[in-house]
Structure formats: structure tokens, C-alpha cells
Amino acid sequence: MSPAAADDEVLGRVYDARLVRRLLEYVRPQTRLIAASLALMFAVTAAGLVQPWLIKRLIDEHIVTRRLAGAGSIALLYLAVFLVEQVTRYLQLYTMERTGQNIIRTLRDRVFAHLQRCDLAFFDRYPVGRLMTRVTTDVESLADLFSSGVVSLLGDSLKLAAIVVILLWLDARLALVTFTIVPALFLLSVFFRGRIRQAYRDVRRRIARINAYLQEAISGMLLIQLFRREAEDRRLFDSINREHRDAELRSVVFESSFSAIIELIGALATAAILWYGGGRFLRGALTLGTLVAFLEYTGRFFAPIRDLSGFYAVLQAAMASLERIFALLDDRPAIVSPAVAQPAAAASGRVEFDAVRFAYAPGREVLRDISLTIEPGEKIALVGATGSGKTTLVKLLIRLYDPTSGTIRLDGRELRDLPLPWLRRQIGIVLQDHFLFTGTVADNIAFGCGPLASERIEAAARLVHADEFIRRLPGGYGEPLLEQDALRALLRGRTAILIAHRLSTIAGADRILVMHHGRLAEQGTHRALLARGGIYARLCALQFGWEEELNARGARAAAAGAADAGAGPEEPLFAEPRVATDGEPA
Ligand SMILES: Nc1ncnc2c1ncn2[C@@H]1O[C@H](COP(=O)(O)OP(=O)(O)OP(=O)(O)O)[C@@H](O)[C@H]1O
Ligand SMILES: [Mg+2]
């Protein structure tokens, strides 16, 4: 079992005032529903308790005495009370369930909103499966607290107390005989409830494992098929699946034995009442109606005892879930937007890294002492072997992570002092390789859809927040894009950091930064770097194995400018599969 799953099953205290006080904050808005539910609960209980008493009167005053006058109205009254009980029970269950679901919905929204605010380092720490559990299962076990919880606890206690008083009042001796079954009933209920809960927990845990396994297997299908792990994965899945079935069966065994044993105790109680009560009836110490009422009341005694015995476990599970949910909500995001006014103008684009170090996990530095300055409008190509830290550098720039030490500045202001939404709006990201073809911007948006009305094209651009930017291009939506030229057109007047794979992009950059094991190993123009014969030159050679040719061609390309370099069919530089240099962290 993974540590995450183990952690999810830890049950703590049964009642924790601090947690309950925090929960009250969510309960308070539901006060009216709760009040309605309580009022209805009194009605349900009263209606339920009146029925055996009506039966007693019908028997004693009419059936035994053969006096039919008035019997009909008691029977009608019985029917009316019965209907009232069912209708109020329906309403009571509904209001109670609604209360619980309202609270759960608010809590779930809160957890989700919180997750959206968490920084990426948080998601590196927290496995997805565990977060899913918070939002689903943990919140669900709070639902139990409301549906079979607090209001029922009150209702059940009230009902039990009332029945005890009524039975003692009807016939004290027979009542005491009847009560002898209560300890056995209660203890057995506690025993079985505990086992059943445990079995349910096992089932839930195993479903969670099935989910986690499925999630991994489906998202990793590429690797599974590539390395032909199908048979082994099937075996693993089957064993998890089998454990789930066994847990389900265990819960069924306990459930079925529990209800059988409760029925048995019920039969014993009935026998005791008939035997002892029957004797008293024959001696004239008890009316027939009282005897029947006793049987009726005793029958109504069972459900509350069973439910009360389960309450402890429900409460315990709910407290454990609350503890975990609140712990999650208390996890303060490490990256928050500072409360400062948003800069009036757009950034001019001067980027400075000053002695920046960064590690995803303590002790494993991914960026080591990076210092560099990028001038406004400068085009930078970032190259390096896989894992050398290129993407990480960009992640730090948009503050997906903060450096472990050192500072990053945009236009002279430290990133931590800039409003986060503004910062991220200043920096556009083009993910992976872009595909543009010759034509206008509008043609590119409409690509593959045939001729489209300009409103639809603009609507599409607005949808991806590109509208504003496109309007600022000299030709707007009509701005022509040439395939090799497209990126440059889009980047005109902007500072650009390109994690580039294509020779034209790299060679056309104002400056190339070469990352190596998290360090800025070399920088300069394509030609200068090739001439230097260092890491960059070696990377080019490793990639293509034509060192000599590359030298000549690279020099030509740099001299003629990037647009010319792309004139022939272009070979990708550092494209997949990429080169791993020795000593590269896996
Ligand atoms: N979320 C993460 N948690 C832990 N380590 C990470 C994480 N992301 C990246 N790394 C590690 O940090 C190092 C740098 O990764 P990075 O993605 O910055 O490299 P890269 O130069 O962009 O590589 P590539 O060319 O493959 O995209 C690698 O060793 C990588 O395994
Ligand atoms: Mg990368």
C-alpha cells in the first residue's frame, strides 16, 4: 500500500472541538433547513409513537368489548397518523439530505478553488490520487455525518427515551423483561457495525487503488505498449481487482449476518413478551391491547438502537476526513500575488537572472547559479541537452516556481513584487513546435474550415485571448505570415526566449544560451559558438554527425541571416529523440 493510501486511513479522535467549530462555519448558512428538519423529526417521532397506542385502544375498547361504535374512527385516525408519519418522514429525509449536500457542495467548491490557487511545487508534492480523494471520498464521508448523523442522533435518542417511558408506563414489569435484550442488541450492533465499516473502508481503499492504477496505466499506455508490459500489467491489475472483490464479499458477509442476527434477537424479544406478557394477560394483570402495543413498541425500538450503534464510527470517519480537508485548505500556496498596484504600462521586456539557483526537490539542484541579462526586444535561443534545465528556466520566469535563491527581475522589478496575473499577461508562451503556413493570420485561424466569416475568426481568437495581440500587428488579422518568417513576425518588438529545435530559429537568434547540467555553459552567436568548439558545437555534432559540414553551413547561415538559412529543406536541431550527454540526471 502506498504511503498516501495509508495516510488516508488513519482514524483519529472521535470528536475534535476545533474541527467542529470550523465545520460550523459551513453549517451556519443552513440554519433554516436544519430547523425545518428538526421540527419535522419531532412530527415523525410523535406520529410513529401514537400508532401502537391507537391499536391498543382499538383492541381494548372495541374489539375485546365487542363495541363497534367508534372503532371505525380509530381505524381512520390510525390511517391518518400513518400517512402523516410517511409524508413528514419523506420531507424530513429530504431537508436533512439537502442540508448535507449544500454543505458538501460549498466545501467541495472551496477545495477546488483552493487547488487552483496552489503553485506547481504543491502538485509535485501531492499525488493526484490523494487530491482526488479529498474532493470525492473525504467530502462524501461528511455527507454520512449529516444523513445518518446529527439529526438522526437526536431523533433516535428522543424516540428511544419516549419508548422506554411509554413501556414503563404501560407495564413496568413487562418493560423490564423487554429491556433485558437491549444490552445484547447494542453490543452486537457495535460489533457488527465496526466490522461492516472496516469492510467498507477496505472496499473504498481498493477502489481507490483501482482508480490510481487505471489512471497510471491509461496515461502511460504509450510506454506499456512500447515496452510490451501488457501481460505483466494485466496480472497486476487482476490482483488489485481480486482484492477489491474479496473486500466487497466480506462486507456482504457482515451485512447479511448482521441483519440475520438482529432478526433473531427480535424474535427472542417477541417470544419473551408473548411468554411473560401472555402469562400476565391470562392472570388479568395486563390487557390484550397492552400486550399488542408492547410488541409494536418493541419493534420500533430496534432501528434506533442499530443506528445509534453506528454513529460513533460515522463521527470518527467524518472527523478524520475533516482533519484532512482542512489541512489541505490550510496549505498556503508558496506563490501568491503581492498586494501591489498593477504597473500602468506593459513591460518593455528587460529580463535579469541574478545568481538564480533552483531545485524541485531539496538537494537536487536543477539550475545552478544562473546570471544573465536579456535586453528589451532581444531574441534568445535556449539550447541544451534534455534535462539541462531549459523549461525550468522559463517556468521560473513566469513564476510557476520561485527560485531557491537568487532573484529574477523584469524591467528592474523583482518578480515577487509584481502582480501575478499582470506578470503572466506580459509573457506569451508558445507550447511545443508551432505550425503556421503561408497566408494571413486570419487564414491560419480558419485553417481547415474553409472560408469563414471574419466575425467567427475573431470570436475564435478572442476565445484564446489572442484578439488583442493580433489587432496590434501592423496588418491586424490581415497580417501576412510567411512560413519561415511567421515566428519572427509574431515576435516583432518583443523580447523572446525560444527553446528552439530548428536551425533557422537558433541561428537567427540574437544570442544563443547553452544550458548544461543546470548551468549557463556558453553564450554567443551561432557562428561564435561553433568556432569555439565547445558544448554547442559538440551538441550539433552529436545530433547530426556532420561536424565538418555543420561548421561550414552554420557559418554560412549565420552570415546570411536566419531567413536564408531556412531556404533549403530544414533539418531540425536537437529534435526528438534528443541527445543525452553522459552524467545527465535521469
Ligand atoms: N516537476 C518536476 N519535479 C522534479 N524534477 C523535475 C520536474 N520537472 C523537471 N524536473 C527535472 O529537472 C531537470 C531539468 O528539467 P527541464 O524540464 O527544465 O529540462 P529541459 O532542458 O527542458 O529538458 P527537455 O529538453 O527534455 O525539455 C531534469 O532533471 C528533470 O528531470
Ligand atoms: Mg523542456
Coordinates of C-alpha atoms in Angstrom, one line a residue, residues 117-519:
R117 CA -4.5 28.7 -6.3
C118 CA -1.9 26.1 -5.4
D119 CA 1.5 26.5 -7.0
L120 CA 3.1 23.8 -9.1
A121 CA 5.5 22.7 -6.4
F122 CA 2.4 21.7 -4.4
F123 CA 1.3 19.4 -7.2
D124 CA 4.8 17.9 -7.4
R125 CA 4.4 17.0 -3.7
Y126 CA 0.8 15.8 -3.7
P127 CA -0.1 12.8 -5.8
V128 CA -3.1 13.3 -8.0
G129 CA -4.9 10.3 -6.5
R130 CA -4.7 11.8 -3.0
L131 CA -6.1 15.1 -4.1
M132 CA -9.0 13.3 -5.9
T133 CA -9.7 11.5 -2.6
R134 CA -10.0 14.8 -0.8
V135 CA -12.5 16.2 -3.2
T136 CA -14.6 13.0 -3.5
T137 CA -14.4 10.4 -0.8
D138 CA -13.4 12.6 2.1
V139 CA -16.2 15.1 1.3
E140 CA -18.5 12.1 0.9
S141 CA -17.9 10.8 4.4
L142 CA -19.1 14.2 5.7
A143 CA -22.3 13.5 3.9
D144 CA -22.7 10.5 6.1
L145 CA -22.4 12.7 9.1
F146 CA -25.4 14.6 8.0
S147 CA -27.6 11.9 6.6
S148 CA -27.1 9.3 9.3
G149 CA -25.7 11.8 11.7
V150 CA -26.6 14.6 13.9
V151 CA -30.3 15.0 13.3
S152 CA -30.9 11.2 13.4
L153 CA -28.9 11.0 16.6
L154 CA -31.3 13.5 18.2
G155 CA -34.3 11.8 16.6
D156 CA -33.2 8.3 17.6
S157 CA -32.4 9.3 21.2
L158 CA -35.7 11.0 21.6
K159 CA -37.6 8.1 20.2
L160 CA -35.7 5.6 22.5
A161 CA -36.3 7.7 25.6
A162 CA -40.0 8.1 24.7
I163 CA -40.5 4.3 24.1
V164 CA -38.8 3.5 27.4
V165 CA -41.1 5.8 29.3
I166 CA -44.2 4.5 27.5
L167 CA -43.3 0.9 28.1
L168 CA -42.7 1.5 31.8
W169 CA -45.9 3.4 32.0
L170 CA -47.9 0.6 30.2
D171 CA -46.5 -2.2 32.3
A172 CA -43.3 -1.8 34.4
R173 CA -42.6 -5.5 34.9
L174 CA -43.0 -6.5 31.3
A175 CA -41.0 -3.4 30.3
L176 CA -38.0 -4.6 32.5
V177 CA -38.2 -8.1 30.9
T178 CA -38.2 -6.5 27.4
F179 CA -35.2 -4.3 28.3
T180 CA -33.0 -7.3 29.1
I181 CA -32.4 -7.7 25.3
V182 CA -31.1 -4.2 25.0
P183 CA -27.5 -4.8 26.0
A184 CA -27.2 -7.8 23.8
L185 CA -28.7 -5.9 20.9
F186 CA -26.4 -2.9 21.5
L187 CA -23.2 -4.8 21.9
L188 CA -23.9 -7.0 18.8
S189 CA -24.7 -3.9 16.8
V190 CA -21.5 -2.2 17.9
F191 CA -19.5 -5.3 17.0
F192 CA -21.1 -5.7 13.6
R193 CA -21.1 -2.0 12.8
G194 CA -17.4 -1.9 13.4
R195 CA -16.7 -4.9 11.1
I196 CA -19.0 -3.6 8.4
R197 CA -17.4 -0.1 8.5
Q198 CA -13.9 -1.7 8.3
A199 CA -15.1 -3.8 5.3
Y200 CA -16.4 -0.7 3.6
R201 CA -13.2 1.1 4.2
D202 CA -11.3 -1.8 2.6
V203 CA -13.7 -1.6 -0.3
R204 CA -13.1 2.1 -0.7
R205 CA -9.4 1.8 -0.4
R206 CA -9.3 -0.9 -3.0
I207 CA -11.5 1.1 -5.4
A208 CA -9.0 4.0 -4.9
R209 CA -6.2 1.6 -5.8
I210 CA -8.0 0.5 -8.9
N211 CA -8.5 4.1 -9.9
A212 CA -4.9 5.1 -9.2
Y213 CA -3.7 2.1 -11.2
L214 CA -6.0 2.8 -14.1
Q215 CA -5.0 6.4 -14.2
E216 CA -1.4 5.5 -14.4
A217 CA -1.9 2.7 -16.9
I218 CA -4.1 4.7 -19.2
S219 CA -1.9 7.8 -19.3
G220 CA 1.2 5.6 -19.7
M221 CA -0.2 3.3 -22.4
L222 CA 2.4 4.5 -24.8
L223 CA 5.2 3.1 -22.5
I224 CA 3.2 0.0 -21.7
Q225 CA 2.8 -0.9 -25.4
L226 CA 6.3 0.3 -26.3
F227 CA 7.9 -2.0 -23.7
R228 CA 5.4 -4.8 -24.1
R229 CA 4.3 -4.7 -20.5
E230 CA 0.7 -5.7 -21.3
A231 CA 0.8 -9.1 -19.7
E232 CA 2.5 -8.1 -16.6
D233 CA 0.2 -5.1 -16.1
R234 CA -2.8 -7.3 -16.7
R235 CA -1.6 -9.6 -13.9
L236 CA -1.1 -6.6 -11.5
F237 CA -4.5 -5.2 -12.3
D238 CA -6.1 -8.6 -11.8
S239 CA -4.6 -8.9 -8.3
I240 CA -5.8 -5.4 -7.3
N241 CA -9.2 -6.3 -8.9
R242 CA -9.4 -9.6 -7.0
E243 CA -8.6 -7.9 -3.7
H244 CA -11.5 -5.5 -4.4
R245 CA -13.9 -8.4 -5.0
D246 CA -12.8 -10.1 -1.8
A247 CA -13.4 -6.9 0.2
E248 CA -16.8 -6.5 -1.3
L249 CA -17.7 -10.1 -0.4
R250 CA -16.5 -9.6 3.2
S251 CA -18.8 -6.6 3.6
V252 CA -21.7 -8.6 2.2
V253 CA -21.0 -11.4 4.7
F254 CA -21.0 -9.0 7.6
E255 CA -24.1 -7.1 6.4
S256 CA -26.1 -10.3 5.9
S257 CA -25.1 -11.9 9.3
F258 CA -25.9 -8.6 11.0
S259 CA -29.4 -8.4 9.7
A260 CA -30.0 -12.1 10.4
I261 CA -28.8 -11.7 14.0
I262 CA -30.9 -8.6 14.5
E263 CA -33.9 -10.6 13.2
L264 CA -33.1 -13.4 15.6
I265 CA -32.9 -11.0 18.6
G266 CA -36.2 -9.5 17.5
A267 CA -37.8 -13.0 17.5
L268 CA -36.3 -13.7 21.0
A269 CA -37.8 -10.4 22.3
T270 CA -41.2 -11.2 20.8
A271 CA -41.1 -14.7 22.4
A272 CA -40.2 -13.2 25.8
I273 CA -43.0 -10.7 25.6
L274 CA -45.5 -13.3 24.5
W275 CA -44.4 -15.8 27.2
Y276 CA -44.1 -13.4 30.1
G277 CA -46.8 -10.9 28.9
G278 CA -49.1 -13.7 27.9
G279 CA -48.9 -15.1 31.4
R280 CA -49.7 -11.7 32.9
F281 CA -52.6 -11.3 30.4
L282 CA -54.1 -14.7 31.5
R283 CA -53.8 -13.6 35.1
G284 CA -55.6 -10.4 34.2
A285 CA -52.7 -8.2 35.1
L286 CA -52.4 -6.9 31.5
T287 CA -54.9 -6.1 28.8
L288 CA -54.7 -7.7 25.4
G289 CA -54.3 -4.3 23.8
T290 CA -51.3 -3.5 26.1
L291 CA -49.7 -6.8 25.1
V292 CA -50.1 -6.0 21.4
A293 CA -48.9 -2.4 21.9
F294 CA -45.8 -3.8 23.6
L295 CA -44.9 -5.9 20.6
E296 CA -45.4 -2.9 18.4
Y297 CA -43.3 -0.6 20.5
T298 CA -40.5 -3.2 20.8
G299 CA -40.4 -3.5 17.1
R300 CA -39.9 0.3 16.8
F301 CA -37.1 0.0 19.4
F302 CA -34.7 -1.8 17.1
A303 CA -33.9 0.6 14.3
P304 CA -32.8 3.5 16.6
I305 CA -30.5 1.2 18.6
R306 CA -28.9 -0.1 15.4
D307 CA -28.4 3.4 14.1
L308 CA -27.1 4.8 17.3
S309 CA -24.5 2.0 17.5
G310 CA -23.2 3.2 14.1
F311 CA -23.0 6.8 15.0
Y312 CA -19.7 6.6 16.7
A313 CA -18.0 5.2 13.6
V314 CA -19.6 7.7 11.3
L315 CA -18.4 10.5 13.6
Q316 CA -14.9 9.1 13.7
A317 CA -14.7 8.8 9.9
A318 CA -16.1 12.3 9.4
M319 CA -13.6 13.8 11.8
A320 CA -10.7 12.1 10.1
S321 CA -12.0 13.4 6.7
L322 CA -12.5 16.9 8.1
E323 CA -9.0 16.9 9.5
R324 CA -7.5 16.1 6.1
I325 CA -9.8 18.5 4.2
F326 CA -8.9 21.4 6.5
A327 CA -5.2 20.5 6.4
L328 CA -5.4 20.8 2.6
L329 CA -7.2 24.1 2.8
D330 CA -4.6 25.4 5.3
D331 CA -1.8 24.6 2.9
R332 CA -0.8 28.1 2.0
P333 CA 0.3 28.4 -1.7
A334 CA 4.0 29.4 -1.7
I335 CA 3.5 31.6 -4.7
V336 CA 0.9 34.3 -4.2
S337 CA 0.3 37.6 -6.0
P338 CA 1.6 40.5 -3.9
A339 CA -0.9 43.2 -3.0
V340 CA 0.5 45.9 -5.2
A341 CA -0.9 48.1 -7.8
Q342 CA -0.6 46.8 -11.4
P343 CA 2.0 48.6 -13.5
A344 CA 0.4 51.1 -15.8
A345 CA 2.3 50.2 -18.9
A346 CA 3.2 46.9 -20.5
A347 CA 6.6 45.6 -19.7
S348 CA 9.4 46.7 -22.0
G349 CA 10.9 43.3 -21.7
R350 CA 14.3 43.5 -19.9
V351 CA 14.9 40.2 -18.1
E352 CA 17.6 39.7 -15.5
F353 CA 18.5 36.5 -13.7
D354 CA 20.8 37.2 -10.8
A355 CA 22.6 34.2 -9.2
V356 CA 19.5 32.1 -9.6
R357 CA 19.5 28.6 -8.1
F358 CA 16.6 26.2 -8.1
A359 CA 15.7 22.7 -7.0
Y360 CA 12.4 20.9 -7.5
A361 CA 13.3 18.6 -4.6
P362 CA 15.7 19.6 -1.8
G363 CA 19.3 18.6 -2.6
R364 CA 18.8 18.1 -6.4
E365 CA 19.7 21.4 -8.0
V366 CA 18.4 21.8 -11.5
L367 CA 19.5 25.4 -12.0
R368 CA 22.9 26.3 -10.6
D369 CA 23.9 29.9 -10.3
I370 CA 22.3 31.4 -13.4
S371 CA 23.1 35.0 -14.1
L372 CA 22.1 36.7 -17.3
T373 CA 20.5 39.8 -18.7
I374 CA 18.3 39.9 -21.8
E375 CA 17.7 43.3 -23.3
P376 CA 14.2 44.5 -24.5
G377 CA 13.5 43.1 -27.9
E378 CA 16.4 40.7 -27.9
K379 CA 15.8 37.2 -29.3
I380 CA 17.3 34.5 -27.3
A381 CA 17.6 30.8 -28.3
L382 CA 17.9 28.5 -25.3
V383 CA 19.5 25.2 -26.2
G384 CA 20.9 22.2 -24.3
A385 CA 20.5 18.5 -23.9
T386 CA 17.4 17.1 -22.5
G387 CA 17.1 17.7 -18.7
S388 CA 19.6 20.5 -18.8
G389 CA 17.1 23.0 -17.4
K390 CA 15.7 25.0 -20.3
T391 CA 12.0 24.5 -19.5
T392 CA 12.7 25.1 -15.8
L393 CA 14.3 28.5 -16.6
V394 CA 11.1 29.5 -18.4
K395 CA 8.9 28.2 -15.6
L396 CA 10.8 30.4 -13.1
L397 CA 10.3 33.4 -15.4
I398 CA 6.5 33.1 -15.3
R399 CA 6.7 32.3 -11.6
L400 CA 5.3 28.8 -11.8
Y401 CA 8.1 28.3 -9.2
D402 CA 10.2 30.7 -7.2
P403 CA 14.0 30.3 -7.2
T404 CA 15.5 28.6 -4.3
S405 CA 18.0 31.5 -4.1
G406 CA 18.9 34.5 -6.2
T407 CA 16.5 36.9 -7.9
I408 CA 14.8 37.3 -11.2
R409 CA 13.8 40.8 -12.4
L410 CA 11.5 42.1 -15.2
D411 CA 12.2 45.7 -16.1
G412 CA 14.3 46.1 -13.0
R413 CA 11.5 44.9 -10.6
E414 CA 11.7 41.6 -8.8
L415 CA 9.1 39.1 -10.0
R416 CA 7.9 38.6 -6.4
D417 CA 6.9 42.3 -6.3
L418 CA 4.8 42.1 -9.5
P419 CA 1.1 41.2 -9.6
L420 CA 1.0 37.6 -10.8
P421 CA -1.8 38.0 -13.3
W422 CA -0.1 41.0 -14.8
L423 CA 3.2 39.2 -15.0
R424 CA 1.8 36.2 -16.7
R425 CA -0.1 38.5 -19.2
Q426 CA 3.2 40.1 -20.1
I427 CA 4.7 36.8 -21.2
G428 CA 3.3 34.8 -24.0
I429 CA 4.0 31.1 -24.3
V430 CA 4.1 29.1 -27.4
L431 CA 4.0 25.5 -26.3
Q432 CA 5.9 22.9 -28.4
D433 CA 6.5 23.4 -32.0
H434 CA 4.1 25.8 -33.7
F435 CA 2.6 25.1 -37.1
L436 CA 1.9 28.1 -39.3
F437 CA 1.5 28.2 -43.0
T438 CA 1.9 31.0 -45.5
G439 CA -1.1 33.3 -45.6
T440 CA -2.6 35.8 -43.3
V441 CA -3.3 35.5 -39.6
A442 CA -6.9 35.0 -40.4
D443 CA -6.2 32.2 -42.9
N444 CA -4.2 30.5 -40.2
I445 CA -7.0 30.6 -37.7
A446 CA -9.5 29.4 -40.3
F447 CA -7.2 26.7 -41.4
G448 CA -9.1 23.6 -42.5
C449 CA -12.5 25.1 -42.0
G450 CA -12.9 26.5 -45.5
P451 CA -13.8 30.2 -45.8
L452 CA -15.1 31.6 -42.5
A453 CA -16.8 34.9 -41.8
S454 CA -14.4 37.4 -40.1
E455 CA -16.7 37.5 -37.0
R456 CA -16.2 33.8 -36.4
I457 CA -12.4 34.1 -36.9
E458 CA -12.3 37.0 -34.4
A459 CA -14.5 35.1 -32.0
A460 CA -12.1 32.2 -32.1
A461 CA -9.2 34.5 -31.5
R462 CA -11.0 36.1 -28.5
L463 CA -11.6 32.7 -27.1
V464 CA -7.9 32.1 -26.8
H465 CA -7.2 35.7 -25.8
A466 CA -5.2 36.3 -29.0
D467 CA -7.6 39.0 -30.3
E468 CA -6.0 42.0 -28.6
F469 CA -2.5 40.9 -29.7
I470 CA -3.5 40.3 -33.3
R471 CA -5.1 43.7 -33.5
R472 CA -1.8 45.3 -32.5
L473 CA 0.0 43.7 -35.5
P474 CA 0.6 46.2 -38.3
G475 CA -1.8 44.4 -40.6
G476 CA -4.1 43.1 -37.9
Y477 CA -5.9 39.9 -39.0
G478 CA -4.7 40.6 -42.5
E479 CA -1.0 40.5 -41.4
P480 CA 0.7 38.1 -43.8
L481 CA 2.7 35.2 -42.4
L482 CA 5.5 33.5 -44.3
E483 CA 6.2 30.0 -43.0
Q484 CA 9.9 30.6 -42.1
D485 CA 9.1 34.1 -41.2
A486 CA 6.0 33.6 -39.1
L487 CA 7.6 33.4 -35.7
R488 CA 9.6 36.5 -36.3
A489 CA 6.5 38.4 -37.4
L490 CA 4.7 37.4 -34.2
L491 CA 7.7 38.3 -32.1
R492 CA 8.4 41.7 -33.7
G493 CA 9.3 44.2 -31.0
R494 CA 9.1 41.6 -28.2
T495 CA 11.7 40.0 -26.1
A496 CA 11.8 36.4 -26.9
I497 CA 13.3 33.3 -25.3
L498 CA 12.9 30.4 -27.7
I499 CA 13.5 26.8 -26.7
A500 CA 14.2 26.0 -30.3
H501 CA 14.8 22.9 -32.2
R502 CA 15.2 24.3 -35.7
L503 CA 18.4 25.5 -37.1
S504 CA 16.8 28.6 -38.6
T505 CA 15.3 29.7 -35.3
I506 CA 18.5 29.0 -33.4
A507 CA 20.9 30.5 -35.9
G508 CA 18.6 33.5 -36.4
A509 CA 18.6 34.4 -32.7
D510 CA 20.5 37.4 -31.5
R511 CA 22.1 35.3 -28.8
I512 CA 22.2 31.6 -28.1
L513 CA 22.3 30.4 -24.4
V514 CA 23.7 26.9 -23.9
M515 CA 22.5 25.1 -20.8
H516 CA 24.5 22.3 -19.5
H517 CA 23.6 20.4 -16.2
G518 CA 21.7 23.4 -15.0
R519 CA 24.5 25.9 -15.7

